[in-house]
CSV table of C-alpha atoms in Angstrom, one decimal:
chain,number,residue,atom,x,y,z
A,239,UNK,CA,7.1,15.6,-29.1
A,240,UNK,CA,7.7,12.4,-27.2
A,241,UNK,CA,5.8,9.3,-28.3
A,242,UNK,CA,3.2,8.0,-25.9
A,243,UNK,CA,4.1,4.4,-24.8
A,244,UNK,CA,1.7,1.6,-25.9
A,245,UNK,CA,-1.1,1.0,-23.5
A,246,UNK,CA,-0.1,-2.6,-23.0
A,247,UNK,CA,3.4,-1.5,-21.7
A,248,UNK,CA,1.7,0.8,-19.1
A,249,UNK,CA,-0.7,-2.0,-18.1
A,250,UNK,CA,2.1,-4.6,-17.7
A,251,UNK,CA,4.2,-2.2,-15.6
A,252,UNK,CA,1.3,-1.5,-13.3
A,253,UNK,CA,0.7,-5.3,-13.0
A,254,UNK,CA,4.4,-5.6,-12.2
A,255,UNK,CA,4.0,-3.1,-9.3
A,256,UNK,CA,1.1,-5.2,-7.9
A,257,UNK,CA,3.1,-8.4,-8.3
A,258,UNK,CA,6.1,-7.1,-6.4
A,259,UNK,CA,3.8,-5.8,-3.6
A,260,UNK,CA,2.1,-9.1,-3.5
A,261,UNK,CA,5.4,-10.9,-3.2
A,262,UNK,CA,6.6,-8.5,-0.5
A,263,UNK,CA,4.7,-10.3,2.3
A,264,UNK,CA,6.6,-13.5,1.9
A,265,UNK,CA,9.9,-11.7,1.6
A,266,UNK,CA,9.1,-9.7,4.8
A,267,UNK,CA,8.1,-12.9,6.6
A,268,UNK,CA,11.3,-14.6,5.7
A,269,UNK,CA,13.5,-11.6,6.6
A,270,UNK,CA,11.8,-11.0,10.0
A,271,UNK,CA,12.2,-14.7,10.8
A,272,UNK,CA,16.0,-14.4,10.1
A,273,UNK,CA,16.9,-11.1,11.8
A,274,UNK,CA,13.8,-10.1,13.9
A,275,UNK,CA,11.0,-7.7,13.0
A,276,UNK,CA,12.6,-4.3,14.1
A,277,UNK,CA,15.9,-4.9,12.2
A,278,UNK,CA,14.0,-6.2,9.1
A,279,UNK,CA,11.9,-3.0,9.0
A,280,UNK,CA,15.0,-0.8,9.5
A,281,UNK,CA,17.0,-2.5,6.8
A,282,UNK,CA,14.2,-2.2,4.4
A,283,UNK,CA,13.8,1.6,4.9
A,284,UNK,CA,17.5,2.3,5.0
A,285,UNK,CA,18.0,0.7,1.6
A,286,UNK,CA,14.9,2.4,0.2
A,287,UNK,CA,15.9,5.8,1.5
A,288,UNK,CA,19.5,5.5,0.2
A,289,UNK,CA,18.3,4.4,-3.2
A,290,UNK,CA,15.7,7.0,-3.6
A,291,UNK,CA,18.1,9.6,-2.4
A,292,UNK,CA,20.4,8.7,-5.3
A,293,UNK,CA,17.5,9.0,-7.7
A,294,UNK,CA,16.4,12.5,-6.3
A,295,UNK,CA,20.0,13.7,-6.5
A,296,UNK,CA,20.4,12.6,-10.1
A,297,UNK,CA,17.1,14.3,-11.0
A,298,UNK,CA,18.0,17.3,-8.8
A,299,UNK,CA,14.6,17.2,-7.1
A,300,UNK,CA,13.9,20.1,-4.9
A,301,UNK,CA,13.2,19.0,-1.3
A,302,UNK,CA,10.0,20.3,0.4
A,303,UNK,CA,10.4,23.1,3.0
A,304,UNK,CA,8.4,24.6,5.8
A,305,UNK,CA,4.8,23.2,5.9
A,306,UNK,CA,5.6,20.8,3.1
A,307,UNK,CA,8.5,19.3,5.0
A,308,UNK,CA,6.3,19.0,8.2
A,309,UNK,CA,3.6,17.2,6.2
A,310,UNK,CA,6.0,14.8,4.6
A,311,UNK,CA,7.6,14.0,8.0
A,312,UNK,CA,4.2,13.4,9.5
A,313,UNK,CA,3.2,11.1,6.7
A,314,UNK,CA,6.5,9.3,7.2
A,315,UNK,CA,5.5,8.5,10.7
A,316,UNK,CA,2.2,7.0,9.6
A,317,UNK,CA,3.9,5.1,6.8
A,318,UNK,CA,6.4,3.7,9.3
A,319,UNK,CA,3.5,2.5,11.4
A,320,UNK,CA,1.9,0.8,8.5
A,321,UNK,CA,5.0,-1.2,7.5
A,322,UNK,CA,5.8,-2.0,11.1
A,323,UNK,CA,2.3,-3.4,11.7
A,324,UNK,CA,2.4,-5.3,8.4
A,325,UNK,CA,5.8,-6.9,9.2
A,326,UNK,CA,4.8,-7.8,12.8
A,327,UNK,CA,1.6,-9.2,11.5
A,328,UNK,CA,3.1,-11.3,8.6
A,329,UNK,CA,5.7,-12.6,11.1
A,330,UNK,CA,2.8,-14.1,13.2
A,331,UNK,CA,0.5,-15.2,10.4
A,332,UNK,CA,0.9,-16.5,6.8
A,333,UNK,CA,2.0,-14.3,3.9
A,334,UNK,CA,-1.2,-15.3,2.1
A,335,UNK,CA,-3.4,-14.1,5.0
A,336,UNK,CA,-1.4,-10.8,5.3
A,337,UNK,CA,-1.5,-10.1,1.6
A,338,UNK,CA,-5.3,-10.6,1.5
A,339,UNK,CA,-6.1,-8.8,4.8
A,340,UNK,CA,-4.2,-5.7,3.9
A,341,UNK,CA,-6.4,-5.2,0.9
A,342,UNK,CA,-9.2,-4.3,3.4
A,343,UNK,CA,-7.6,-0.8,3.2
A,344,UNK,CA,-9.4,-0.5,-0.1
A,345,UNK,CA,-12.7,-0.8,1.9
A,346,UNK,CA,-11.7,1.3,4.9
A,347,UNK,CA,-10.2,4.3,2.9
A,348,UNK,CA,-13.5,5.5,1.2
A,349,UNK,CA,-15.3,5.4,4.5
A,350,UNK,CA,-12.7,7.7,6.1
A,351,UNK,CA,-12.7,9.9,3.0
A,352,UNK,CA,-16.5,10.2,3.1
A,353,UNK,CA,-16.4,11.2,6.7
A,354,UNK,CA,-13.7,13.8,6.0
A,355,UNK,CA,-15.8,15.1,3.0
A,356,UNK,CA,-19.1,14.9,5.0
A,357,UNK,CA,-20.6,12.9,2.1
A,358,UNK,CA,-21.9,9.5,3.3
A,359,UNK,CA,-21.5,6.5,1.0
A,360,UNK,CA,-24.5,4.6,-0.4
A,361,UNK,CA,-25.8,1.5,1.3
A,362,UNK,CA,-24.5,-0.7,-1.4
A,363,UNK,CA,-21.0,0.2,-0.3
A,364,UNK,CA,-21.6,-1.2,3.2
A,365,UNK,CA,-23.0,-4.4,1.7
A,366,UNK,CA,-19.6,-4.8,0.1
A,367,UNK,CA,-17.9,-4.0,3.4
A,368,UNK,CA,-19.9,-6.6,5.2
A,369,UNK,CA,-19.0,-9.1,2.5
A,370,UNK,CA,-15.3,-8.3,3.0
A,371,UNK,CA,-15.6,-8.9,6.8
A,372,UNK,CA,-17.3,-12.2,6.1
A,373,UNK,CA,-14.4,-13.0,3.8
A,374,UNK,CA,-11.9,-12.2,6.6
A,375,UNK,CA,-13.5,-14.7,8.9
A,376,UNK,CA,-13.6,-17.4,6.3
A,377,UNK,CA,-10.0,-16.8,5.4
A,378,UNK,CA,-8.8,-17.1,9.0
A,379,UNK,CA,-11.2,-19.9,9.9
A,380,UNK,CA,-8.8,-22.7,9.2
A,381,UNK,CA,-11.8,-25.0,8.5
A,382,UNK,CA,-13.6,-23.9,11.7
A,383,UNK,CA,-15.0,-20.7,13.1
A,384,UNK,CA,-12.4,-18.7,15.2
A,385,UNK,CA,-11.3,-15.2,15.8
A,386,UNK,CA,-8.3,-13.8,13.8
A,387,UNK,CA,-4.9,-14.6,15.3
A,388,UNK,CA,-2.7,-11.8,16.8
A,389,UNK,CA,-0.9,-11.7,13.4
A,390,UNK,CA,-4.1,-11.4,11.5
A,391,UNK,CA,-5.3,-8.6,13.8
A,392,UNK,CA,-2.0,-6.7,13.4
A,393,UNK,CA,-2.4,-6.8,9.6
A,394,UNK,CA,-6.0,-5.6,9.9
A,395,UNK,CA,-4.8,-2.8,12.1
A,396,UNK,CA,-2.2,-2.0,9.4
A,397,UNK,CA,-5.0,-1.8,6.8
A,398,UNK,CA,-6.8,0.7,9.1
A,399,UNK,CA,-3.7,2.8,9.5
A,400,UNK,CA,-3.0,2.6,5.8
A,401,UNK,CA,-6.5,4.0,5.1
A,402,UNK,CA,-5.8,6.8,7.5
A,403,UNK,CA,-2.4,7.4,5.8
A,404,UNK,CA,-3.9,7.5,2.3
A,405,UNK,CA,-6.7,9.8,3.4
A,406,UNK,CA,-4.3,12.1,5.2
A,407,UNK,CA,-1.8,12.1,2.3
A,408,UNK,CA,-4.5,13.1,-0.2
A,409,UNK,CA,-6.0,15.9,2.0
A,410,UNK,CA,-2.7,17.3,3.4
A,411,UNK,CA,-0.9,17.4,0.0
A,412,UNK,CA,-3.9,18.7,-2.0
A,413,UNK,CA,-3.0,21.9,-3.8
A,414,UNK,CA,0.7,21.6,-3.1
A,415,UNK,CA,3.4,21.4,-5.8
A,416,UNK,CA,6.1,19.7,-3.9
A,417,UNK,CA,8.0,17.0,-5.9
A,418,UNK,CA,6.4,13.6,-5.3
A,419,UNK,CA,9.8,11.9,-5.3
A,420,UNK,CA,11.2,14.4,-2.8
A,421,UNK,CA,8.1,14.0,-0.5
A,422,UNK,CA,8.5,10.2,-0.5
A,423,UNK,CA,12.2,10.6,0.2
A,424,UNK,CA,11.4,12.6,3.3
A,425,UNK,CA,8.9,9.9,4.3
A,426,UNK,CA,11.4,7.1,3.8
A,427,UNK,CA,14.1,9.0,5.7
A,428,UNK,CA,11.8,9.5,8.7
A,429,UNK,CA,10.9,5.8,8.5
A,430,UNK,CA,14.5,4.8,8.3
A,431,UNK,CA,15.5,6.9,11.3
A,432,UNK,CA,12.5,5.9,13.4
A,433,UNK,CA,12.9,2.1,12.7
A,434,UNK,CA,16.6,2.2,13.2
A,435,UNK,CA,16.1,3.8,16.6
A,436,UNK,CA,13.6,1.1,17.5
A,437,UNK,CA,16.0,-1.6,16.3
A,438,UNK,CA,18.8,-0.1,18.3
A,439,UNK,CA,21.8,-2.4,18.9
A,440,UNK,CA,20.0,-5.3,17.2
A,441,UNK,CA,20.5,-3.6,13.8
A,442,UNK,CA,24.3,-3.9,13.4
A,443,UNK,CA,24.1,-7.5,14.8
A,444,UNK,CA,21.4,-8.2,12.2
A,445,UNK,CA,23.6,-6.9,9.4
A,446,UNK,CA,26.5,-9.0,10.6
A,447,UNK,CA,24.5,-12.3,10.5
A,448,UNK,CA,22.4,-11.7,7.3
A,449,UNK,CA,22.6,-14.6,4.9
A,450,UNK,CA,22.7,-14.3,1.1
A,451,UNK,CA,19.0,-14.9,0.9
A,452,UNK,CA,18.4,-12.4,3.7
A,453,UNK,CA,20.3,-9.7,1.6
A,454,UNK,CA,18.1,-10.6,-1.4
A,455,UNK,CA,15.0,-10.0,0.7
A,456,UNK,CA,16.4,-6.7,2.0
A,457,UNK,CA,17.2,-5.5,-1.6
A,458,UNK,CA,13.9,-6.8,-2.9
A,459,UNK,CA,11.9,-5.0,-0.2
A,460,UNK,CA,13.9,-1.8,-0.3
A,461,UNK,CA,14.6,-1.4,-4.1
A,462,UNK,CA,11.7,-3.3,-5.8
A,463,UNK,CA,8.8,-2.8,-3.4
A,464,UNK,CA,9.7,0.8,-2.5
A,465,UNK,CA,11.8,2.6,-5.1
A,466,UNK,CA,10.9,0.7,-8.3
A,467,UNK,CA,7.2,0.3,-7.4
A,468,UNK,CA,6.8,4.0,-6.6
A,469,UNK,CA,8.7,5.4,-9.6
A,470,UNK,CA,7.0,3.1,-12.0
A,471,UNK,CA,3.6,3.8,-10.6
A,472,UNK,CA,4.2,7.6,-10.7
A,473,UNK,CA,5.3,7.2,-14.4
A,474,UNK,CA,2.4,4.9,-15.3
A,475,UNK,CA,-0.5,6.7,-13.7
A,476,UNK,CA,0.3,9.8,-15.7
A,477,UNK,CA,-0.2,7.8,-18.9
A,478,UNK,CA,-3.5,6.0,-18.1
A,479,UNK,CA,-6.7,6.6,-16.2
A,480,UNK,CA,-6.8,6.6,-12.4
A,481,UNK,CA,-9.6,3.9,-12.6
A,482,UNK,CA,-7.5,1.6,-14.8
A,483,UNK,CA,-4.5,2.0,-12.6
A,484,UNK,CA,-6.5,1.3,-9.5
A,485,UNK,CA,-7.9,-1.9,-11.0
A,486,UNK,CA,-4.6,-3.2,-12.2
A,487,UNK,CA,-2.8,-2.5,-8.9
A,488,UNK,CA,-5.7,-3.9,-7.1
A,489,UNK,CA,-4.6,-7.3,-8.2
A,490,UNK,CA,-2.0,-7.2,-5.3
A,491,UNK,CA,-3.9,-9.7,-3.1
A,492,UNK,CA,-4.2,-12.1,-5.9
A,493,UNK,CA,-0.4,-12.0,-6.4
A,494,UNK,CA,0.0,-12.4,-2.6
A,495,UNK,CA,-2.1,-15.5,-2.6
A,496,UNK,CA,-0.3,-17.0,-5.7
A,497,UNK,CA,3.2,-16.3,-4.2
A,498,UNK,CA,2.3,-17.6,-0.8
A,499,UNK,CA,0.9,-20.8,-2.1
A,500,UNK,CA,3.3,-21.5,-5.0
A,501,UNK,CA,6.6,-20.2,-3.5
A,502,UNK,CA,5.9,-20.2,0.3
A,503,UNK,CA,4.2,-23.6,0.3
A,504,UNK,CA,1.3,-22.1,2.3
A,505,UNK,CA,-2.0,-24.0,2.2
A,506,UNK,CA,-5.4,-22.4,1.8
A,507,UNK,CA,-8.4,-24.6,2.4
A,508,UNK,CA,-11.8,-24.4,0.6
A,509,UNK,CA,-13.3,-21.9,3.2
A,510,UNK,CA,-10.1,-19.8,2.9
A,511,UNK,CA,-10.4,-19.7,-0.9
A,512,UNK,CA,-14.0,-18.6,-0.6
A,513,UNK,CA,-13.0,-15.9,1.9
A,514,UNK,CA,-10.1,-14.8,-0.3
A,515,UNK,CA,-12.5,-14.5,-3.3
A,516,UNK,CA,-15.0,-12.5,-1.1
A,517,UNK,CA,-12.3,-10.1,0.1
A,518,UNK,CA,-11.0,-9.4,-3.5
A,519,UNK,CA,-14.5,-9.1,-5.0
A,520,UNK,CA,-15.8,-6.9,-2.2
A,521,UNK,CA,-12.7,-4.6,-2.5
A,522,UNK,CA,-13.3,-4.2,-6.3
A,523,UNK,CA,-17.1,-3.7,-5.8
A,524,UNK,CA,-16.4,-1.1,-3.1
A,525,UNK,CA,-14.0,0.8,-5.3
A,526,UNK,CA,-16.5,0.8,-8.2
A,527,UNK,CA,-19.4,2.0,-5.9
A,528,UNK,CA,-17.2,4.7,-4.4
A,529,UNK,CA,-16.1,5.9,-7.9
A,530,UNK,CA,-19.7,6.2,-9.1
A,531,UNK,CA,-20.7,8.0,-5.9
A,532,UNK,CA,-17.8,10.5,-6.3
A,533,UNK,CA,-18.5,11.1,-9.9
A,534,UNK,CA,-22.2,11.7,-9.1
A,535,UNK,CA,-21.2,14.3,-6.5
A,536,UNK,CA,-18.8,16.0,-8.9
A,537,UNK,CA,-21.6,16.2,-11.6
A,538,UNK,CA,-24.2,17.6,-9.2
A,539,UNK,CA,-24.8,21.4,-8.9
A,540,UNK,CA,-22.3,23.0,-6.5
A,541,UNK,CA,-25.1,24.1,-4.1
A,542,UNK,CA,-26.4,20.6,-3.8
A,543,UNK,CA,-23.1,18.8,-3.7
A,544,UNK,CA,-20.9,18.5,-0.6
A,545,UNK,CA,-17.2,18.3,-1.0
A,546,UNK,CA,-16.3,15.1,-2.9
A,547,UNK,CA,-13.9,12.6,-1.4
A,548,UNK,CA,-10.5,11.9,-2.7
A,549,UNK,CA,-9.9,8.9,-5.0
A,550,UNK,CA,-9.6,5.6,-3.1
A,551,UNK,CA,-7.0,4.5,-5.6
A,552,UNK,CA,-4.4,6.8,-4.1
A,553,UNK,CA,-2.0,3.9,-3.7
A,554,UNK,CA,1.0,6.1,-4.3
A,555,UNK,CA,1.3,6.3,-0.5
A,556,UNK,CA,1.5,2.4,-0.3
A,557,UNK,CA,5.1,1.8,-0.2
């Protein structure tokens, strides 16, 4: 019988996943500035697909077929849209803003899941949602009231698409026994093919002019933020509670803020810090309210309980 790893090891690995995801925004911003947005996205997915392909081959994972393959390919399209919007957005705004704004997906996802499950969330959840929106405006205010920039708007759009992706992933894969690694490999392959087609002739030119730091960004985004993060997350969430995993990985925007300021030299004024705190706090509060609501539905008699929504912490679809 295998020994269960110490809880502290599982916690540290989940925090490591959140940390690399938080750092991904600065890496994506630097890479897009060097080679362009489309080649940056394509290179990231090509490296990730190739690396996960090796992992799946070594583990002899069985690839999905029929309906499972179609679902995985569809989810690959939505995942490609999320990363493309994120990368375009972070190219046009700060890595700090992007890392905090994308966390709005934690607010949007339960709303979509409640609509799909026909079980409306309590009013307190929408108080948290409004607080998150106020936080967005404070974050992007730059010391004065203004609308989000194009980059900010693209990242917010990415958060909406991510919420759709997470909801669709949970509902479409429910009850299926396809290998998680194999499903993600199909998604990454679809993303790699689609993004390479968009990049077109710019892709080989980008490879030819990549600097050493550019290659580091490509490898970090492809290997650490995609393959490492997913494999570690898949391993860790099976050894702790979904709630604990969700809280630990929910520190991603905090890491994005820390990396953006400490490494990227980005400045966040007092209103921005208040806005950042509001976004993070509202996201955590929203998750807690959604979990209590879902548990109450699950505990209610079947006749009085509509179908419960899927867990908002389904971040396995993130990267």
